[in-house]
Coordinates of C-alpha atoms in Angstrom, one line a residue:
M269 CA -60.7 -23.8 -7.5
A270 CA -59.1 -21.2 -9.8
T271 CA -61.3 -18.6 -11.3
Q272 CA -60.7 -16.4 -14.3
T273 CA -62.3 -13.0 -14.8
A274 CA -62.9 -12.0 -18.4
P275 CA -62.9 -8.4 -19.5
P276 CA -66.4 -6.9 -20.0
R277 CA -67.9 -7.1 -23.4
G278 CA -67.1 -4.1 -25.6
A279 CA -64.0 -3.1 -23.6
A280 CA -60.7 -3.1 -25.3
P281 CA -58.1 -5.5 -24.0
R282 CA -55.5 -3.9 -21.6
S283 CA -51.9 -3.9 -22.9
D284 CA -48.7 -3.8 -20.8
D285 CA -48.2 -0.1 -21.8
D286 CA -51.5 0.8 -20.1
R287 CA -50.3 -0.3 -16.7
A288 CA -49.5 2.4 -14.2
P289 CA -45.8 3.0 -13.8
R290 CA -44.4 1.3 -10.7
K291 CA -43.2 3.8 -8.1
I292 CA -39.7 3.2 -6.8
G293 CA -39.3 3.9 -3.2
F294 CA -36.6 6.1 -1.7
K295 CA -34.8 3.2 -0.1
Q296 CA -34.6 1.4 -3.4
T297 CA -33.2 4.5 -5.1
L298 CA -30.7 4.9 -2.2
G299 CA -29.7 1.3 -2.6
R300 CA -29.0 1.6 -6.3
W301 CA -26.9 4.7 -5.7
D302 CA -25.1 2.9 -2.9
V303 CA -24.1 0.1 -5.3
K304 CA -23.0 2.6 -8.0
V305 CA -21.3 5.3 -6.0
S306 CA -19.8 3.5 -3.0
P307 CA -16.8 2.0 -4.7
Y308 CA -15.7 5.4 -6.0
L309 CA -16.1 6.9 -2.5
Y310 CA -14.0 4.2 -1.0
I311 CA -11.1 4.9 -3.4
S312 CA -11.5 8.6 -3.5
P313 CA -9.3 9.5 -0.5
F314 CA -6.2 8.1 -2.2
F315 CA -6.9 10.1 -5.4
L316 CA -7.7 13.3 -3.5
L317 CA -4.5 13.0 -1.5
F318 CA -2.6 12.2 -4.7
A319 CA -4.1 15.3 -6.4
V320 CA -2.9 17.5 -3.5
V321 CA 0.6 16.1 -2.8
G322 CA 1.4 14.6 -6.3
L323 CA -0.5 16.0 -9.2
F324 CA -0.6 19.6 -8.1
P325 CA 3.2 19.8 -7.4
L326 CA 3.8 18.2 -10.7
L327 CA 1.7 20.7 -12.7
Y328 CA 3.0 23.6 -10.6
T329 CA 6.6 22.6 -11.3
G330 CA 5.8 22.6 -15.0
W331 CA 4.5 26.2 -14.6
V332 CA 7.6 27.2 -12.7
S333 CA 9.9 25.7 -15.4
L334 CA 8.4 28.1 -18.0
H335 CA 9.3 31.2 -16.0
E336 CA 12.3 32.9 -14.4
W337 CA 11.8 32.0 -10.8
S338 CA 14.1 33.1 -7.9
L339 CA 14.1 31.6 -4.5
I340 CA 13.7 35.1 -2.9
G341 CA 12.1 37.2 -5.6
G342 CA 9.5 34.6 -6.7
Q343 CA 7.9 34.5 -10.2
G344 CA 9.6 36.5 -13.0
D345 CA 9.0 36.8 -16.7
F346 CA 7.7 34.0 -18.9
V347 CA 10.6 32.5 -20.8
G348 CA 8.9 29.5 -22.5
L349 CA 11.3 26.6 -23.0
D350 CA 14.5 28.6 -22.4
N351 CA 15.1 26.8 -19.1
F352 CA 15.0 23.4 -20.8
T353 CA 17.3 24.7 -23.6
F354 CA 19.8 25.9 -21.0
V355 CA 19.7 22.7 -19.0
L356 CA 20.1 20.5 -22.1
G357 CA 23.1 22.6 -23.2
Q358 CA 25.0 22.1 -19.9
T359 CA 27.8 19.5 -19.6
F360 CA 27.0 19.0 -15.9
F361 CA 23.5 17.8 -16.7
W362 CA 24.7 15.1 -19.1
N363 CA 27.4 14.1 -16.7
S364 CA 24.9 13.8 -13.9
L365 CA 22.6 11.8 -16.2
R366 CA 25.5 9.4 -17.0
N367 CA 26.3 9.0 -13.3
T368 CA 22.6 8.3 -12.5
F369 CA 22.4 5.6 -15.2
S370 CA 25.6 4.0 -14.0
I371 CA 24.6 3.9 -10.4
F372 CA 21.1 2.7 -11.4
L373 CA 22.5 -0.3 -13.3
L374 CA 25.1 -1.2 -10.7
S375 CA 22.4 -1.2 -8.0
T376 CA 19.2 -2.4 -9.6
V377 CA 20.4 -5.5 -11.6
P378 CA 22.4 -7.2 -8.8
Q379 CA 19.7 -6.1 -6.3
V380 CA 16.9 -7.9 -8.1
I381 CA 19.0 -11.0 -8.7
A382 CA 20.1 -11.2 -5.1
A383 CA 16.6 -10.6 -3.8
L384 CA 15.3 -13.4 -5.9
V385 CA 17.9 -15.8 -4.6
I386 CA 17.4 -14.8 -1.0
A387 CA 13.6 -15.1 -1.3
A388 CA 14.1 -18.7 -2.7
M389 CA 16.3 -19.6 0.2
L390 CA 13.8 -18.1 2.7
D391 CA 11.0 -20.0 1.0
A392 CA 12.8 -23.3 1.8
N393 CA 12.2 -25.4 4.9
L394 CA 14.5 -23.5 7.3
R395 CA 14.5 -23.4 11.0
A396 CA 13.6 -20.1 12.7
K397 CA 12.0 -18.8 9.6
T398 CA 10.7 -15.6 11.3
F399 CA 14.2 -14.7 12.5
W400 CA 15.7 -14.9 9.1
R401 CA 12.9 -13.1 7.4
M402 CA 13.0 -10.3 9.9
G403 CA 16.8 -10.2 9.7
V404 CA 16.8 -9.4 6.0
L405 CA 14.5 -6.4 6.6
L406 CA 16.8 -4.8 9.2
P407 CA 18.9 -2.8 6.8
Y408 CA 15.7 -1.2 5.4
V409 CA 14.9 0.4 8.8
V410 CA 18.3 2.0 9.1
A411 CA 18.3 5.7 8.3
P412 CA 19.9 6.6 4.9
V413 CA 22.1 9.2 6.6
A414 CA 23.5 6.5 8.9
V415 CA 24.1 4.2 6.0
G416 CA 25.8 7.0 4.1
L417 CA 28.1 7.9 7.0
V418 CA 29.1 4.3 7.7
F419 CA 29.8 3.4 4.1
S420 CA 31.7 6.6 3.4
Q421 CA 34.1 5.6 6.1
M422 CA 34.3 2.0 4.9
F423 CA 35.1 3.2 1.4
A424 CA 37.5 6.0 2.5
D425 CA 40.5 6.4 0.1
G426 CA 43.3 6.4 2.7
S427 CA 42.4 4.2 5.6
G428 CA 39.1 2.7 4.7
M429 CA 38.2 -0.8 5.7
I430 CA 37.6 -2.0 2.1
N431 CA 41.1 -0.8 1.1
S432 CA 42.6 -2.5 4.2
L433 CA 41.0 -5.8 3.2
L434 CA 42.1 -5.4 -0.4
G435 CA 45.7 -4.7 0.9
Q436 CA 45.6 -8.1 2.8
I437 CA 45.2 -9.9 -0.5
G438 CA 47.8 -7.8 -2.3
I439 CA 45.5 -5.4 -4.2
D440 CA 46.5 -1.7 -4.4
P441 CA 44.2 0.8 -2.7
I442 CA 41.4 2.1 -4.8
G443 CA 40.4 5.7 -5.0
W444 CA 36.7 5.2 -4.0
H445 CA 36.2 9.0 -4.1
K446 CA 38.6 10.0 -6.9
D447 CA 37.6 7.5 -9.5
A448 CA 34.1 7.9 -11.0
F449 CA 33.3 4.2 -11.5
A450 CA 34.7 3.2 -8.1
S451 CA 32.5 5.8 -6.4
H452 CA 29.5 4.4 -8.3
I453 CA 30.2 0.9 -7.0
A454 CA 30.5 2.3 -3.5
I455 CA 27.2 4.2 -3.7
A456 CA 25.4 1.2 -5.4
S457 CA 26.6 -1.0 -2.5
M458 CA 24.7 1.3 -0.1
V459 CA 21.5 1.1 -2.2
N460 CA 21.8 -2.7 -2.4
F461 CA 22.4 -3.0 1.3
R462 CA 19.2 -1.1 2.1
W463 CA 16.8 -2.4 -0.5
T464 CA 17.7 -6.0 -1.2
G465 CA 16.0 -7.4 1.9
Y466 CA 12.9 -5.4 1.3
N467 CA 12.5 -6.7 -2.3
A468 CA 13.3 -10.2 -1.1
L469 CA 10.3 -10.1 1.2
I470 CA 8.0 -9.0 -1.6
L471 CA 9.2 -11.8 -3.8
L472 CA 9.0 -14.3 -0.9
A473 CA 5.3 -13.4 -0.5
A474 CA 4.8 -14.2 -4.2
M475 CA 6.7 -17.5 -3.8
Q476 CA 4.5 -18.6 -0.9
A477 CA 1.4 -18.3 -3.1
I478 CA 2.7 -20.9 -5.5
P479 CA 0.8 -24.2 -5.1
R480 CA 3.1 -26.8 -3.5
D481 CA 1.6 -29.5 -5.7
M482 CA 3.6 -28.2 -8.6
Y483 CA 6.9 -28.7 -6.7
E484 CA 5.8 -32.2 -5.6
A485 CA 4.9 -33.2 -9.2
A486 CA 8.3 -31.8 -10.4
T487 CA 10.1 -33.8 -7.7
L488 CA 8.3 -37.0 -8.8
D489 CA 9.3 -36.2 -12.4
G490 CA 12.9 -36.1 -11.2
A491 CA 13.5 -32.3 -11.4
N492 CA 16.1 -31.0 -8.9
R493 CA 15.9 -27.8 -7.0
I494 CA 17.7 -25.7 -9.6
R495 CA 15.4 -26.9 -12.4
Q496 CA 12.3 -26.2 -10.1
F497 CA 13.6 -22.7 -9.5
F498 CA 13.9 -21.8 -13.1
S499 CA 10.9 -23.8 -14.4
I500 CA 8.4 -23.1 -11.7
T501 CA 9.4 -20.3 -9.3
V502 CA 10.7 -17.7 -11.7
P503 CA 7.8 -17.9 -14.2
M504 CA 5.2 -17.9 -11.3
V505 CA 6.6 -14.8 -9.7
R506 CA 7.1 -12.9 -12.9
P507 CA 4.3 -10.3 -12.2
T508 CA 5.8 -9.5 -8.8
M509 CA 9.3 -9.3 -10.4
I510 CA 7.9 -6.7 -12.9
F511 CA 6.6 -4.7 -9.9
V512 CA 10.0 -4.9 -8.1
I513 CA 11.9 -3.9 -11.3
L514 CA 9.6 -0.9 -11.9
T515 CA 9.9 0.4 -8.3
S516 CA 13.6 -0.2 -8.3
T517 CA 13.9 1.7 -11.6
I518 CA 11.9 4.7 -10.2
G519 CA 13.9 4.7 -7.0
G520 CA 17.3 4.2 -8.8
L521 CA 16.7 7.2 -11.1
Q522 CA 15.7 9.4 -8.1
I523 CA 18.6 8.5 -5.9
F524 CA 19.6 11.4 -3.6
D525 CA 20.4 10.4 -0.1
E526 CA 23.3 8.0 -0.7
P527 CA 25.4 10.3 -3.1
R528 CA 24.5 13.3 -0.9
M529 CA 26.0 11.7 2.2
Y530 CA 29.0 10.1 0.5
D531 CA 31.3 13.0 1.4
A532 CA 31.2 16.0 3.6
T533 CA 30.3 18.6 0.9
G534 CA 27.4 16.6 -0.5
L535 CA 27.9 18.0 -4.0
G536 CA 28.8 14.8 -5.9
G537 CA 32.5 15.1 -5.8
S538 CA 35.1 17.7 -6.7
N539 CA 34.6 17.0 -10.5
G540 CA 31.1 15.7 -10.3
Q541 CA 32.3 12.0 -10.2
W542 CA 29.0 10.8 -8.5
K543 CA 26.8 13.8 -9.0
T544 CA 23.3 12.5 -9.9
V545 CA 20.4 14.3 -11.6
T546 CA 18.8 15.0 -8.3
L547 CA 22.0 16.4 -6.8
Y548 CA 22.3 18.7 -9.9
L549 CA 18.6 19.8 -9.4
Y550 CA 19.4 20.5 -5.7
E551 CA 22.4 22.5 -6.6
L552 CA 20.5 24.7 -9.2
G553 CA 17.5 25.2 -6.9
W554 CA 19.0 25.8 -3.5
N555 CA 22.7 26.7 -4.0
K556 CA 22.3 28.9 -7.1
Q557 CA 18.6 29.8 -6.4
Q558 CA 17.5 29.2 -10.0
L559 CA 14.2 27.5 -9.3
G560 CA 13.0 27.8 -12.9
R561 CA 16.0 25.8 -14.2
A562 CA 15.7 23.4 -11.3
A563 CA 12.0 22.8 -12.2
A564 CA 13.1 22.1 -15.8
V565 CA 15.5 19.4 -14.6
A566 CA 12.7 17.9 -12.5
W567 CA 10.5 17.7 -15.5
L568 CA 13.2 16.2 -17.6
L569 CA 13.8 13.6 -14.9
F570 CA 10.1 12.9 -14.8
L571 CA 10.0 12.3 -18.5
I572 CA 13.0 10.0 -18.3
I573 CA 11.3 7.9 -15.6
I574 CA 8.2 7.6 -17.7
I575 CA 10.2 6.5 -20.7
F576 CA 12.0 3.9 -18.6
A577 CA 8.8 2.6 -17.1
L578 CA 7.2 2.2 -20.6
L579 CA 10.4 0.5 -21.9
N580 CA 10.4 -1.9 -18.9
N581 CA 6.7 -2.7 -19.4
F582 CA 7.3 -3.3 -23.2
L583 CA 10.2 -5.6 -22.6
T584 CA 8.6 -7.6 -19.9
R585 CA 5.5 -8.1 -22.0
R586 CA 7.6 -9.2 -25.0
I587 CA 9.5 -11.7 -22.8
A588 CA 6.2 -13.0 -21.4
S589 CA 4.6 -13.4 -24.8
A590 CA 7.7 -15.0 -26.3
D591 CA 7.7 -17.5 -23.4
D592 CA 4.0 -18.2 -23.9
M593 CA 4.6 -18.8 -27.6
S594 CA 7.5 -21.2 -26.8
R595 CA 5.3 -23.1 -24.4
T596 CA 2.5 -23.3 -26.9
A597 CA 4.9 -24.6 -29.6
K598 CA 6.4 -27.2 -27.2
A599 CA 2.9 -28.3 -26.3
A600 CA 2.0 -28.6 -30.0
R601 CA 5.1 -30.6 -30.6
R602 CA 4.4 -32.9 -27.7
Q603 CA 0.8 -33.4 -28.9
S604 CA 2.0 -34.1 -32.5
R605 CA 4.6 -36.7 -31.3
R606 CA 1.9 -38.3 -29.1
A607 CA -0.5 -38.5 -32.1
S608 CA 2.2 -40.1 -34.3
R609 CA 3.0 -42.7 -31.7
D610 CA -0.7 -43.6 -31.4
L611 CA -1.1 -43.8 -35.1
A612 CA 2.0 -46.1 -35.4
R613 CA 0.6 -48.3 -32.6
R614 CA -2.8 -48.6 -34.3
V615 CA -1.2 -49.5 -37.7
K616 CA 0.9 -52.1 -36.0
Q617 CA -2.1 -53.6 -34.2
T618 CA -4.0 -53.7 -37.5
S619 CA -1.2 -55.4 -39.4
D620 CA -0.7 -58.0 -36.7
A621 CA -4.4 -58.8 -36.8
A622 CA -4.4 -59.1 -40.6
V623 CA -1.4 -61.4 -41.0
P624 CA -3.1 -64.6 -39.4
A625 CA -6.3 -63.9 -41.5
A626 CA -4.2 -63.8 -44.7
A627 CA -2.1 -66.8 -43.9
P628 CA -2.7 -69.9 -46.3
I629 CA -4.8 -72.8 -44.9
E630 CA -2.9 -76.0 -44.7
V631 CA -4.9 -78.9 -46.3
D632 CA -4.6 -82.4 -44.8
P633 CA -3.6 -84.8 -47.6
R634 CA -5.4 -87.7 -46.0

């Protein structure tokens, strides 16, 4: 039987505020701190390592760019932005920037397209899938120095293999080292050789996450493989494509190994035909021992990469939003047409039912 104790007569009723505060044990406090702090502790090693090997060199390079800095004598006088003004007034800097953009476009655009096509082929029902997938990754494990040496011989001006093949079909030999654009094509082919397979595997991982039901439904609707590729595969792997494009942009603007190994001197050609920004930075810092100006070039390259990354992000977001708007508009049009057909069907059914009711009744004359 339940009992209830009433407060003694004359005593004021106890409120919730009069209760003694509940003591929280040490284990409970430790558990709360574990929930709040543990995620930050788990990700802290990466940021600590980034602060040591990434953020600190970046800030220290900015400090060096504001001073006269010799490779042997060390820090000199504070010169402000004079190093940046000197670099921006040099023809070699703008020439190297033009070469960098040219090689970047010749390598990144075909590379992403080829990687997407290869990934789609590897995603198909092939025999020995593991063999083919490992095969496309083999160029990535080859050392850049070896790739540079092999391709420099293949694209030799006099007796290179490429010129020999062109001679077989009646095309005159091309000065792969003399002509600026030809040298850019040769260097871009090295970059594409090394990185296309790597990017293809990244896109393949994204394609394998696409539900197969979508392809089966598209097949039942009569869509062929090409239509499925452009209507299902490409939109579904768009986030991964953005990642691949961003990493390719950063890598393309920092290209160093391939143009460095394209000839014996490693200075970007006799007239700077394929001298990139990183080669110009190397020449200022280590050949001319002007570390302050080299640091200014490094910071300018960093700002250019940031601008390109923001521009890429802006364009991809615009394309995605435009695509979503077009999909919404198409869905609205389909819904409107469906509603019109339903309305027309109902009107027809109503009129068919009204006609017999309104028909005149025939009277029997008998």
